[in-house]
mmCIF file of C-alpha atoms and ligand atoms in Angstrom:
data_model
loop_
_atom_site.group_PDB
_atom_site.id
_atom_site.type_symbol
_atom_site.label_atom_id
_atom_site.label_comp_id
_atom_site.label_asym_id
_atom_site.label_seq_id
_atom_site.Cartn_x
_atom_site.Cartn_y
_atom_site.Cartn_z
ATOM 1 C CA MET F 1 -0.005 0.000 -0.003
ATOM 2 C CA SER F 2 1.216 3.474 -0.790
ATOM 3 C CA LYS F 3 -0.234 6.709 0.412
ATOM 4 C CA LEU F 4 -1.133 7.596 -3.195
ATOM 5 C CA ASP F 5 -3.173 4.429 -3.827
ATOM 6 C CA PHE F 6 -6.398 6.376 -3.345
ATOM 7 C CA ILE F 7 -5.571 8.334 -6.512
ATOM 8 C CA THR F 8 -5.037 5.148 -8.532
ATOM 9 C CA GLU F 9 -8.413 3.925 -7.308
ATOM 10 C CA ARG F 10 -10.186 7.175 -8.163
ATOM 11 C CA LEU F 11 -8.702 7.215 -11.671
ATOM 12 C CA GLN F 12 -9.671 3.589 -12.251
ATOM 13 C CA SER F 13 -13.170 4.320 -11.062
ATOM 14 C CA LEU F 14 -13.460 7.233 -13.503
ATOM 15 C CA GLN F 15 -12.388 4.932 -16.317
ATOM 16 C CA ALA F 16 -14.867 2.255 -15.319
ATOM 17 C CA GLN F 17 -17.721 4.791 -15.335
ATOM 18 C CA GLY F 18 -16.751 6.211 -18.721
ATOM 19 C CA LEU F 19 -15.940 9.517 -17.040
ATOM 20 C CA TYR F 20 -12.261 9.583 -17.902
ATOM 21 C CA ASN F 21 -11.428 12.611 -20.020
ATOM 22 C CA THR F 22 -9.546 12.146 -23.258
ATOM 23 C CA ILE F 23 -7.581 15.343 -23.475
ATOM 24 C CA ARG F 24 -6.616 15.951 -27.042
ATOM 25 C CA THR F 25 -3.694 18.121 -28.131
ATOM 26 C CA ILE F 26 -4.034 21.095 -30.455
ATOM 27 C CA GLU F 27 -1.090 21.574 -32.810
ATOM 28 C CA SER F 28 -2.104 24.668 -34.760
ATOM 29 C CA ALA F 29 -3.909 27.932 -34.231
ATOM 30 C CA VAL F 30 -7.539 27.390 -33.176
ATOM 31 C CA ASP F 31 -9.620 28.035 -36.275
ATOM 32 C CA ALA F 32 -12.504 26.479 -38.213
ATOM 33 C CA TRP F 33 -10.054 23.736 -39.154
ATOM 34 C CA THR F 34 -7.539 22.908 -36.491
ATOM 35 C CA ILE F 35 -4.768 20.323 -36.237
ATOM 36 C CA VAL F 36 -5.644 18.048 -33.334
ATOM 37 C CA ASP F 37 -3.621 14.971 -32.332
ATOM 38 C CA GLY F 38 -1.789 15.132 -35.632
ATOM 39 C CA LYS F 39 -4.682 15.555 -38.037
ATOM 40 C CA ARG F 40 -6.607 18.411 -39.561
ATOM 41 C CA VAL F 41 -10.184 18.377 -38.270
ATOM 42 C CA LEU F 42 -13.249 20.579 -38.370
ATOM 43 C CA ASN F 43 -13.343 22.294 -35.006
ATOM 44 C CA MET F 44 -16.882 22.116 -33.616
ATOM 45 C CA CYS F 45 -16.152 22.558 -29.927
ATOM 46 C CA SER F 46 -13.952 25.553 -29.168
ATOM 47 C CA ASN F 47 -15.558 28.657 -27.679
ATOM 48 C CA ASN F 48 -14.181 30.579 -30.631
ATOM 49 C CA TYR F 49 -17.534 32.197 -31.431
ATOM 50 C CA LEU F 50 -16.195 35.000 -33.593
ATOM 51 C CA GLY F 51 -13.051 33.350 -34.915
ATOM 52 C CA PHE F 52 -10.893 35.801 -32.945
ATOM 53 C CA ALA F 53 -8.563 33.102 -31.566
ATOM 54 C CA ALA F 54 -6.528 33.212 -34.765
ATOM 55 C CA ASP F 55 -7.589 36.606 -36.141
ATOM 56 C CA SER F 56 -4.684 38.364 -37.841
ATOM 57 C CA ARG F 57 -5.620 41.736 -36.325
ATOM 58 C CA LEU F 58 -5.483 40.366 -32.785
ATOM 59 C CA CYS F 59 -2.212 38.569 -33.538
ATOM 60 C CA ALA F 60 -0.663 41.774 -34.917
ATOM 61 C CA ALA F 61 -1.745 43.749 -31.843
ATOM 62 C CA ALA F 62 -0.219 41.113 -29.559
ATOM 63 C CA LYS F 63 3.100 41.166 -31.459
ATOM 64 C CA ASP F 64 3.262 44.973 -31.341
ATOM 65 C CA ALA F 65 2.629 44.926 -27.607
ATOM 66 C CA ILE F 66 5.476 42.461 -27.059
ATOM 67 C CA ASP F 67 7.824 44.679 -29.062
ATOM 68 C CA GLN F 68 6.883 47.736 -27.020
ATOM 69 C CA LEU F 69 6.190 46.308 -23.569
ATOM 70 C CA GLY F 70 7.812 42.898 -23.325
ATOM 71 C CA VAL F 71 6.206 39.626 -22.378
ATOM 72 C CA GLY F 72 5.136 40.190 -18.783
ATOM 73 C CA PRO F 73 4.638 42.871 -16.143
ATOM 74 C CA ALA F 74 6.532 40.878 -13.471
ATOM 75 C CA ALA F 75 4.312 42.042 -10.639
ATOM 76 C CA VAL F 76 0.814 42.019 -9.256
ATOM 77 C CA ARG F 77 -1.324 44.935 -10.385
ATOM 78 C CA SER F 78 -1.260 46.744 -7.041
ATOM 79 C CA ILE F 79 2.522 46.732 -6.566
ATOM 80 C CA ALA F 80 4.179 47.298 -9.944
ATOM 81 C CA GLY F 81 2.080 45.453 -12.494
ATOM 82 C CA THR F 82 -0.417 48.006 -13.760
ATOM 83 C CA MET F 83 0.632 49.098 -17.237
ATOM 84 C CA ASN F 84 -0.988 51.768 -19.359
ATOM 85 C CA ILE F 85 -2.340 49.003 -21.547
ATOM 86 C CA HIS F 86 -4.322 47.501 -18.622
ATOM 87 C CA LEU F 87 -5.983 50.856 -18.004
ATOM 88 C CA GLU F 88 -6.750 51.268 -21.686
ATOM 89 C CA LEU F 89 -8.402 47.829 -21.770
ATOM 90 C CA GLU F 90 -10.487 48.688 -18.729
ATOM 91 C CA GLN F 91 -11.724 51.934 -20.264
ATOM 92 C CA LYS F 92 -12.639 50.066 -23.430
ATOM 93 C CA ILE F 93 -14.500 47.338 -21.551
ATOM 94 C CA ALA F 94 -16.491 49.939 -19.597
ATOM 95 C CA ALA F 95 -17.367 51.811 -22.802
ATOM 96 C CA PHE F 96 -18.290 48.568 -24.582
ATOM 97 C CA LYS F 97 -20.506 47.408 -21.714
ATOM 98 C CA GLY F 98 -21.917 50.867 -21.010
ATOM 99 C CA THR F 99 -20.856 50.893 -17.352
ATOM 100 C CA GLU F 100 -19.077 53.495 -15.216
ATOM 101 C CA ALA F 101 -15.917 51.449 -14.828
ATOM 102 C CA ALA F 102 -14.329 48.055 -15.339
ATOM 103 C CA LEU F 103 -11.485 45.970 -13.958
ATOM 104 C CA SER F 104 -9.587 43.312 -15.864
ATOM 105 C CA LEU F 105 -8.158 40.218 -14.195
ATOM 106 C CA GLN F 106 -6.337 37.110 -15.339
ATOM 107 C CA SER F 107 -9.354 34.880 -15.901
ATOM 108 C CA GLY F 108 -13.105 34.619 -15.677
ATOM 109 C CA LEU F 109 -12.710 32.082 -12.904
ATOM 110 C CA GLY F 110 -10.518 34.539 -11.020
ATOM 111 C CA VAL F 111 -13.130 37.243 -11.343
ATOM 112 C CA ASN F 112 -15.763 35.188 -9.568
ATOM 113 C CA LEU F 113 -13.262 34.376 -6.831
ATOM 114 C CA ALA F 114 -12.507 38.103 -6.529
ATOM 115 C CA VAL F 115 -15.985 39.593 -6.526
ATOM 116 C CA ILE F 116 -18.231 37.286 -4.530
ATOM 117 C CA PRO F 117 -16.033 36.931 -1.411
ATOM 118 C CA LEU F 118 -15.328 40.640 -1.449
ATOM 119 C CA LEU F 119 -18.963 41.668 -1.409
ATOM 120 C CA MET F 120 -20.460 39.000 0.798
ATOM 121 C CA GLU F 121 -19.759 38.461 4.484
ATOM 122 C CA LYS F 122 -20.929 36.149 7.208
ATOM 123 C CA GLU F 123 -24.216 37.893 7.969
ATOM 124 C CA ASP F 124 -25.191 38.133 4.276
ATOM 125 C CA VAL F 125 -27.091 35.870 1.900
ATOM 126 C CA ILE F 126 -26.327 34.775 -1.667
ATOM 127 C CA PHE F 127 -29.041 33.460 -3.984
ATOM 128 C CA THR F 128 -27.459 31.295 -6.647
ATOM 129 C CA ASP F 129 -28.992 29.387 -9.596
ATOM 130 C CA GLU F 130 -28.554 25.624 -9.212
ATOM 131 C CA LEU F 131 -26.802 25.382 -12.584
ATOM 132 C CA ASN F 132 -24.362 28.251 -12.118
ATOM 133 C CA HIS F 133 -20.831 27.792 -13.402
ATOM 134 C CA ALA F 134 -18.286 26.078 -11.147
ATOM 135 C CA SER F 135 -16.358 29.337 -10.689
ATOM 136 C CA ILE F 136 -19.457 31.003 -9.201
ATOM 137 C CA ILE F 137 -19.923 28.022 -6.905
ATOM 138 C CA ASP F 138 -16.294 28.309 -5.821
ATOM 139 C CA GLY F 139 -16.658 32.057 -5.319
ATOM 140 C CA CYS F 140 -19.601 31.364 -3.012
ATOM 141 C CA ARG F 141 -17.618 28.689 -1.190
ATOM 142 C CA LEU F 142 -14.949 31.251 -0.345
ATOM 143 C CA THR F 143 -17.423 33.314 1.664
ATOM 144 C CA LYS F 144 -19.020 32.606 5.009
ATOM 145 C CA ALA F 145 -22.293 34.055 3.755
ATOM 146 C CA LYS F 146 -25.458 31.963 3.804
ATOM 147 C CA ARG F 147 -26.012 30.270 0.420
ATOM 148 C CA VAL F 148 -29.468 29.745 -0.953
ATOM 149 C CA ILE F 149 -29.769 27.756 -4.182
ATOM 150 C CA PHE F 150 -32.800 28.481 -6.354
ATOM 151 C CA ALA F 151 -34.238 26.159 -8.977
ATOM 152 C CA HIS F 152 -32.778 26.708 -12.437
ATOM 153 C CA CYS F 153 -34.098 29.936 -14.003
ATOM 154 C CA ASP F 154 -37.120 29.726 -11.680
ATOM 155 C CA VAL F 155 -38.074 33.256 -10.684
ATOM 156 C CA ALA F 156 -41.007 32.107 -8.563
ATOM 157 C CA ASP F 157 -38.644 29.949 -6.513
ATOM 158 C CA LEU F 158 -36.216 32.852 -6.224
ATOM 159 C CA GLU F 159 -38.992 35.127 -5.023
ATOM 160 C CA ARG F 160 -40.101 32.605 -2.412
ATOM 161 C CA LEU F 161 -36.526 32.339 -1.105
ATOM 162 C CA LEU F 162 -36.058 36.123 -1.104
ATOM 163 C CA ALA F 163 -39.231 36.475 0.950
ATOM 164 C CA GLU F 164 -37.999 33.832 3.410
ATOM 165 C CA ASN F 165 -34.743 35.745 3.863
ATOM 166 C CA LYS F 166 -36.071 39.281 3.604
ATOM 167 C CA ASP F 167 -34.827 40.269 7.053
ATOM 168 C CA ILE F 168 -31.217 39.689 6.077
ATOM 169 C CA ASP F 169 -29.769 43.051 5.227
ATOM 170 C CA LYS F 170 -27.337 42.399 2.381
ATOM 171 C CA LYS F 171 -28.470 40.138 -0.443
ATOM 172 C CA LEU F 172 -26.818 39.129 -3.720
ATOM 173 C CA ILE F 173 -28.471 37.267 -6.570
ATOM 174 C CA VAL F 174 -25.920 35.676 -8.887
ATOM 175 C CA THR F 175 -26.573 33.900 -12.158
ATOM 176 C CA ASP F 176 -24.908 32.849 -15.368
ATOM 177 C CA GLY F 177 -26.248 34.962 -18.238
ATOM 178 C CA VAL F 178 -26.039 32.115 -20.747
ATOM 179 C CA PHE F 179 -25.821 28.667 -19.175
ATOM 180 C CA SER F 180 -22.790 27.083 -20.740
ATOM 181 C CA MET F 181 -23.946 23.477 -20.995
ATOM 182 C CA ASP F 182 -27.517 24.006 -22.228
ATOM 183 C CA GLY F 183 -27.225 27.399 -23.902
ATOM 184 C CA ASP F 184 -30.376 28.774 -22.255
ATOM 185 C CA LEU F 185 -30.653 32.336 -20.967
ATOM 186 C CA ALA F 186 -31.229 33.515 -17.419
ATOM 187 C CA PRO F 187 -34.588 35.319 -17.067
ATOM 188 C CA LEU F 188 -32.652 38.475 -16.279
ATOM 189 C CA PRO F 189 -35.466 41.043 -16.687
ATOM 190 C CA ASP F 190 -37.598 39.217 -14.099
ATOM 191 C CA ILE F 191 -34.613 38.647 -11.811
ATOM 192 C CA VAL F 192 -33.809 42.368 -11.913
ATOM 193 C CA THR F 193 -37.406 43.382 -11.206
ATOM 194 C CA ILE F 194 -37.659 41.089 -8.234
ATOM 195 C CA ALA F 195 -34.218 42.141 -6.969
ATOM 196 C CA GLU F 196 -35.365 45.746 -6.993
ATOM 197 C CA GLU F 197 -38.400 44.778 -4.944
ATOM 198 C CA TYR F 198 -36.271 43.073 -2.303
ATOM 199 C CA ASP F 199 -33.347 45.490 -2.528
ATOM 200 C CA ALA F 200 -30.919 42.730 -3.546
ATOM 201 C CA MET F 201 -27.772 43.217 -5.631
ATOM 202 C CA VAL F 202 -27.675 41.446 -8.997
ATOM 203 C CA MET F 203 -24.570 39.902 -10.503
ATOM 204 C CA VAL F 204 -24.513 38.239 -13.914
ATOM 205 C CA ASP F 205 -21.704 36.164 -15.412
ATOM 206 C CA ASP F 206 -21.768 36.948 -19.111
ATOM 207 C CA ALA F 207 -18.967 34.576 -20.164
ATOM 208 C CA HIS F 208 -20.995 33.045 -23.030
ATOM 209 C CA GLY F 209 -22.999 36.203 -23.720
ATOM 210 C CA GLU F 210 -20.401 38.710 -24.759
ATOM 211 C CA GLY F 211 -19.561 38.724 -28.411
ATOM 212 C CA VAL F 212 -22.762 36.729 -28.885
ATOM 213 C CA LEU F 213 -25.795 38.571 -27.464
ATOM 214 C CA GLY F 214 -26.879 42.182 -27.721
ATOM 215 C CA GLY F 215 -25.904 44.849 -30.249
ATOM 216 C CA HIS F 216 -22.347 44.261 -31.515
ATOM 217 C CA GLY F 217 -22.052 41.432 -28.980
ATOM 218 C CA ARG F 218 -22.232 43.728 -25.955
ATOM 219 C CA GLY F 219 -23.773 40.930 -23.918
ATOM 220 C CA ILE F 220 -26.901 39.938 -22.050
ATOM 221 C CA VAL F 221 -27.515 43.277 -20.322
ATOM 222 C CA ASP F 222 -27.663 44.960 -23.704
ATOM 223 C CA HIS F 223 -29.742 42.084 -25.121
ATOM 224 C CA PHE F 224 -32.445 42.745 -22.510
ATOM 225 C CA SER F 225 -31.875 46.550 -22.360
ATOM 226 C CA LEU F 226 -31.128 46.423 -18.644
ATOM 227 C CA HIS F 227 -28.362 49.023 -18.580
ATOM 228 C CA GLY F 228 -27.870 50.479 -15.103
ATOM 229 C CA ARG F 229 -30.071 47.867 -13.412
ATOM 230 C CA VAL F 230 -27.524 45.063 -13.054
ATOM 231 C CA ASP F 231 -25.010 45.873 -10.322
ATOM 232 C CA ILE F 232 -22.149 43.652 -11.392
ATOM 233 C CA GLU F 233 -21.342 42.171 -14.782
ATOM 234 C CA VAL F 234 -18.486 39.736 -14.933
ATOM 235 C CA GLY F 235 -17.151 37.818 -17.871
ATOM 236 C CA THR F 236 -14.220 36.437 -19.739
ATOM 237 C CA MET F 237 -11.986 37.391 -22.638
ATOM 238 C CA SER F 238 -11.297 33.695 -23.289
ATOM 239 C CA LYS F 239 -14.419 32.812 -25.278
ATOM 240 C CA ALA F 240 -15.768 35.109 -28.001
ATOM 241 C CA PHE F 241 -12.818 37.457 -27.557
ATOM 242 C CA GLY F 242 -10.508 34.558 -28.314
ATOM 243 C CA VAL F 243 -7.772 35.513 -25.850
ATOM 244 C CA ILE F 244 -7.620 35.083 -22.047
ATOM 245 C CA GLY F 245 -8.594 37.196 -19.071
ATOM 246 C CA GLY F 246 -11.620 38.153 -17.005
ATOM 247 C CA TYR F 247 -13.355 41.412 -16.288
ATOM 248 C CA VAL F 248 -15.790 43.045 -13.895
ATOM 249 C CA ALA F 249 -17.918 45.947 -15.099
ATOM 250 C CA GLY F 250 -20.199 48.109 -13.000
ATOM 251 C CA LYS F 251 -20.325 51.133 -10.743
ATOM 252 C CA ALA F 252 -17.001 52.908 -10.172
ATOM 253 C CA LYS F 253 -17.374 52.325 -6.443
ATOM 254 C CA ILE F 254 -17.422 48.550 -6.860
ATOM 255 C CA ILE F 255 -14.407 48.610 -9.154
ATOM 256 C CA GLU F 256 -12.465 50.791 -6.729
ATOM 257 C CA TYR F 257 -13.260 48.408 -3.880
ATOM 258 C CA LEU F 258 -11.940 45.505 -5.963
ATOM 259 C CA ARG F 259 -8.738 47.395 -6.709
ATOM 260 C CA GLN F 260 -8.230 47.910 -2.993
ATOM 261 C CA GLN F 261 -9.253 44.517 -1.671
ATOM 262 C CA GLY F 262 -9.975 41.927 -4.382
ATOM 263 C CA ARG F 263 -7.669 39.024 -3.606
ATOM 264 C CA PRO F 264 -6.952 37.744 -7.136
ATOM 265 C CA PHE F 265 -6.173 41.377 -8.042
ATOM 266 C CA LEU F 266 -3.791 41.790 -5.119
ATOM 267 C CA PHE F 267 -2.162 38.376 -5.057
ATOM 268 C CA SER F 268 -1.844 37.150 -8.637
ATOM 269 C CA SER F 269 0.278 38.858 -11.288
ATOM 270 C CA ALA F 270 -1.140 41.030 -14.015
ATOM 271 C CA ALA F 271 -2.070 39.803 -17.491
ATOM 272 C CA THR F 272 0.645 40.006 -20.153
ATOM 273 C CA PRO F 273 0.857 42.915 -22.645
ATOM 274 C CA ALA F 274 0.274 40.547 -25.587
ATOM 275 C CA ASP F 275 -2.953 39.205 -24.093
ATOM 276 C CA VAL F 276 -4.197 42.635 -23.107
ATOM 277 C CA ALA F 277 -3.433 44.155 -26.526
ATOM 278 C CA ALA F 278 -5.249 41.317 -28.270
ATOM 279 C CA CYS F 279 -8.290 41.904 -26.025
ATOM 280 C CA ILE F 280 -8.243 45.597 -26.898
ATOM 281 C CA ALA F 281 -8.117 44.730 -30.596
ATOM 282 C CA ALA F 282 -11.116 42.415 -30.171
ATOM 283 C CA ILE F 283 -13.187 45.146 -28.518
ATOM 284 C CA ASP F 284 -12.118 47.662 -31.166
ATOM 285 C CA ILE F 285 -13.254 45.343 -33.958
ATOM 286 C CA LEU F 286 -16.618 44.677 -32.324
ATOM 287 C CA THR F 287 -17.175 48.349 -31.564
ATOM 288 C CA GLU F 288 -16.664 49.117 -35.227
ATOM 289 C CA THR F 289 -18.632 46.286 -36.806
ATOM 290 C CA ASP F 290 -21.171 43.636 -35.860
ATOM 291 C CA GLN F 291 -20.415 41.496 -38.918
ATOM 292 C CA PRO F 292 -18.751 38.625 -37.014
ATOM 293 C CA VAL F 293 -21.752 38.514 -34.658
ATOM 294 C CA GLN F 294 -24.171 38.437 -37.606
ATOM 295 C CA ARG F 295 -22.236 35.588 -39.229
ATOM 296 C CA LEU F 296 -22.210 33.673 -35.952
ATOM 297 C CA TRP F 297 -25.996 33.850 -35.716
ATOM 298 C CA LYS F 298 -26.533 33.003 -39.363
ATOM 299 C CA ASN F 299 -24.412 29.881 -38.919
ATOM 300 C CA THR F 300 -26.172 29.044 -35.687
ATOM 301 C CA HIS F 301 -29.632 29.187 -37.245
ATOM 302 C CA TYR F 302 -28.490 27.116 -40.197
ATOM 303 C CA PHE F 303 -26.851 24.371 -38.136
ATOM 304 C CA LYS F 304 -29.653 24.091 -35.583
ATOM 305 C CA GLU F 305 -32.365 23.991 -38.200
ATOM 306 C CA LYS F 306 -30.611 21.141 -40.026
ATOM 307 C CA MET F 307 -29.814 19.189 -36.859
ATOM 308 C CA LYS F 308 -33.484 19.337 -35.881
ATOM 309 C CA LYS F 309 -34.493 18.149 -39.343
ATOM 310 C CA LEU F 310 -32.104 15.219 -38.910
ATOM 311 C CA GLY F 311 -34.010 14.385 -35.718
ATOM 312 C CA PHE F 312 -31.295 15.125 -33.167
ATOM 313 C CA ASP F 313 -32.276 16.295 -29.695
ATOM 314 C CA ILE F 314 -30.450 19.616 -29.406
ATOM 315 C CA GLY F 315 -31.983 20.622 -26.115
ATOM 316 C CA ILE F 316 -33.277 24.047 -25.153
ATOM 317 C CA SER F 317 -30.452 26.300 -26.276
ATOM 318 C CA GLU F 318 -31.227 29.867 -27.332
ATOM 319 C CA THR F 319 -27.612 30.597 -28.328
ATOM 320 C CA PRO F 320 -24.845 29.204 -30.567
ATOM 321 C CA ILE F 321 -24.127 26.572 -27.910
ATOM 322 C CA THR F 322 -25.669 23.481 -29.487
ATOM 323 C CA PRO F 323 -25.704 20.409 -27.245
ATOM 324 C CA VAL F 324 -26.440 17.098 -28.944
ATOM 325 C CA MET F 325 -28.075 15.125 -26.155
ATOM 326 C CA LEU F 326 -26.975 11.485 -26.011
ATOM 327 C CA GLY F 327 -27.671 10.346 -22.448
ATOM 328 C CA GLU F 328 -25.082 7.847 -21.275
ATOM 329 C CA ALA F 329 -21.490 8.982 -20.867
ATOM 330 C CA LYS F 330 -20.075 5.971 -22.711
ATOM 331 C CA ILE F 331 -22.263 6.586 -25.755
ATOM 332 C CA ALA F 332 -21.357 10.265 -25.864
ATOM 333 C CA GLN F 333 -17.668 9.388 -25.681
ATOM 334 C CA GLU F 334 -17.903 6.757 -28.403
ATOM 335 C CA PHE F 335 -19.916 9.161 -30.577
ATOM 336 C CA SER F 336 -17.197 11.769 -30.187
ATOM 337 C CA ARG F 337 -14.448 9.245 -31.044
ATOM 338 C CA ARG F 338 -16.281 8.261 -34.215
ATOM 339 C CA LEU F 339 -16.796 11.866 -35.233
ATOM 340 C CA PHE F 340 -13.069 12.392 -34.787
ATOM 341 C CA ALA F 341 -12.402 9.415 -37.057
ATOM 342 C CA ARG F 342 -14.440 11.378 -39.626
ATOM 343 C CA ASN F 343 -12.313 14.482 -39.051
ATOM 344 C CA ILE F 344 -14.804 16.282 -36.845
ATOM 345 C CA PHE F 345 -13.624 17.546 -33.476
ATOM 346 C CA ALA F 346 -16.561 17.682 -31.067
ATOM 347 C CA GLN F 347 -15.917 16.594 -27.506
ATOM 348 C CA SER F 348 -18.332 14.789 -25.255
ATOM 349 C CA ILE F 349 -19.311 16.362 -21.962
ATOM 350 C CA THR F 350 -20.129 14.117 -19.045
ATOM 351 C CA PHE F 351 -20.556 14.136 -15.278
ATOM 352 C CA PRO F 352 -19.603 16.184 -13.240
ATOM 353 C CA THR F 353 -19.821 18.969 -15.810
ATOM 354 C CA VAL F 354 -23.390 17.865 -16.578
ATOM 355 C CA PRO F 355 -25.648 15.566 -14.476
ATOM 356 C CA HIS F 356 -25.455 11.752 -14.761
ATOM 357 C CA GLY F 357 -27.504 10.492 -17.707
ATOM 358 C CA LYS F 358 -27.319 13.857 -19.494
ATOM 359 C CA ALA F 359 -24.066 13.318 -21.365
ATOM 360 C CA ARG F 360 -23.855 15.129 -24.631
ATOM 361 C CA ILE F 361 -21.649 16.385 -27.390
ATOM 362 C CA ARG F 362 -21.594 20.137 -27.079
ATOM 363 C CA THR F 363 -21.062 21.697 -30.470
ATOM 364 C CA MET F 364 -20.064 25.335 -30.591
ATOM 365 C CA ILE F 365 -20.855 27.308 -33.706
ATOM 366 C CA SER F 366 -18.389 29.908 -34.939
ATOM 367 C CA ALA F 367 -18.533 32.837 -37.331
ATOM 368 C CA VAL F 368 -15.559 31.308 -39.180
ATOM 369 C CA HIS F 369 -17.401 28.131 -40.159
ATOM 370 C CA SER F 370 -18.383 28.130 -43.818
ATOM 371 C CA GLN F 371 -21.639 26.569 -44.941
ATOM 372 C CA ASP F 372 -19.590 23.688 -46.393
ATOM 373 C CA ASP F 373 -18.020 23.178 -42.978
ATOM 374 C CA LEU F 374 -21.423 23.009 -41.328
ATOM 375 C CA ASP F 375 -22.697 20.603 -43.975
ATOM 376 C CA PHE F 376 -19.655 18.411 -43.383
ATOM 377 C CA ALA F 377 -20.454 18.342 -39.651
ATOM 378 C CA LEU F 378 -24.114 17.533 -40.318
ATOM 379 C CA GLN F 379 -23.184 14.601 -42.557
ATOM 380 C CA GLY F 380 -20.755 13.343 -39.922
ATOM 381 C CA PHE F 381 -23.346 13.448 -37.160
ATOM 382 C CA ALA F 382 -25.886 11.625 -39.310
ATOM 383 C CA ALA F 383 -23.371 8.951 -40.335
ATOM 384 C CA VAL F 384 -22.175 8.243 -36.788
ATOM 385 C CA ARG F 385 -25.731 7.972 -35.524
ATOM 386 C CA GLU F 386 -26.426 5.460 -38.264
ATOM 387 C CA GLU F 387 -23.446 3.355 -37.089
ATOM 388 C CA LEU F 388 -23.900 3.676 -33.377
ATOM 389 C CA LEU F 389 -27.505 4.178 -32.291
HETATM 390 C C1 PLP T 1 -15.871 29.812 -19.042
HETATM 391 C C2 PLP T 1 -16.568 30.447 -17.902
HETATM 392 C C3 PLP T 1 -15.845 31.018 -16.865
HETATM 393 C C4 PLP T 1 -14.333 30.940 -16.770
HETATM 394 O O1 PLP T 1 -13.705 31.835 -17.603
HETATM 395 P P1 PLP T 1 -12.125 31.708 -17.842
HETATM 396 O O2 PLP T 1 -11.750 33.039 -18.361
HETATM 397 O O3 PLP T 1 -11.917 30.610 -18.815
HETATM 398 O O4 PLP T 1 -11.525 31.432 -16.497
HETATM 399 C C5 PLP T 1 -16.552 31.660 -15.855
HETATM 400 N N1 PLP T 1 -17.900 31.699 -15.871
HETATM 401 C C6 PLP T 1 -18.616 31.138 -16.852
HETATM 402 C C7 PLP T 1 -20.104 31.226 -16.809
HETATM 403 C C8 PLP T 1 -17.976 30.470 -17.896
HETATM 404 O O5 PLP T 1 -18.698 29.911 -18.868
#
């Protein structure tokens, strides 16, 4: 017996349950066609909504930034790591989102770990959707506040729980904007209305909304015209923006508080000039044109329509996230392997990312897919189903 035997057992158990992740290796830029494990495949599962991950304008901005500012700031933001380029990005995010101010951090996960524990203390209460992203759950876990989980997108349940806890002074409602596994939208207008009634703060994680929803991809708040009524918007630069990094947008007061006391801001080094410059370029492009967003939606409608005609269960998504529901983890994994054999890269998603029995292949539509690409994917899905189910 060794003290690490428990790890061997856990890994074997994952394999036995069909929950062991095959982590494939990307060997080219992430684009419509990507080299994965040595072969060129149609990429149907990156979060590269707008094709910005390999966009030449973002790449050029990153290279320029390296030439001017080097590869890293070598400090946390609060000591010696805040460069002019970080401030420029923050101004652009605030302008893009239509908020007073914004703060950029290293990741979307980091943002949730920064904001929730900062705002919420022991005597407070957090209302959190049962399907919120893991980083929101972890942000809640870092506080001593009371946690109240409401049924998924269920405003009546939320209202009942708010009423039960109405005597608690400080309340925060937190929700994903777009739920990443099913692609459905939070009922944000109703959440905001009810929050106003109970004097609760509202925080929305727009990771899968920006670049996708609203005018020019400004996100879910813009989509529902809720400007000024959502206290905290957080999100990521790692999905539609194609780069890496997280942000918080909202009232200047909140941003200032984060700069003073947000732990991931204070204790983890600043994002690199190349990343930040690429993010700025992404926002500049979207501010100027909504063409990539239009193409994304055109492709989305096309693919979903055809998948439905083929008889696939593509769930309840209202966004380019298109889950192909397959049920058992082992079937979803085998389906994915067979797609890959047909040069289609679309990974299966299983427990614990989604509940047991709800395994799926989550396809992600991108503005850089051509109609031929989408047709190729459709044929592949139909052929594998023929073989397997
Ligand atoms: C992807 C995602 C994150 C994490 O963002 P990163 O920048 O990749 O750390 C956070 N929240 C939600 C809702 C997400 O979908």
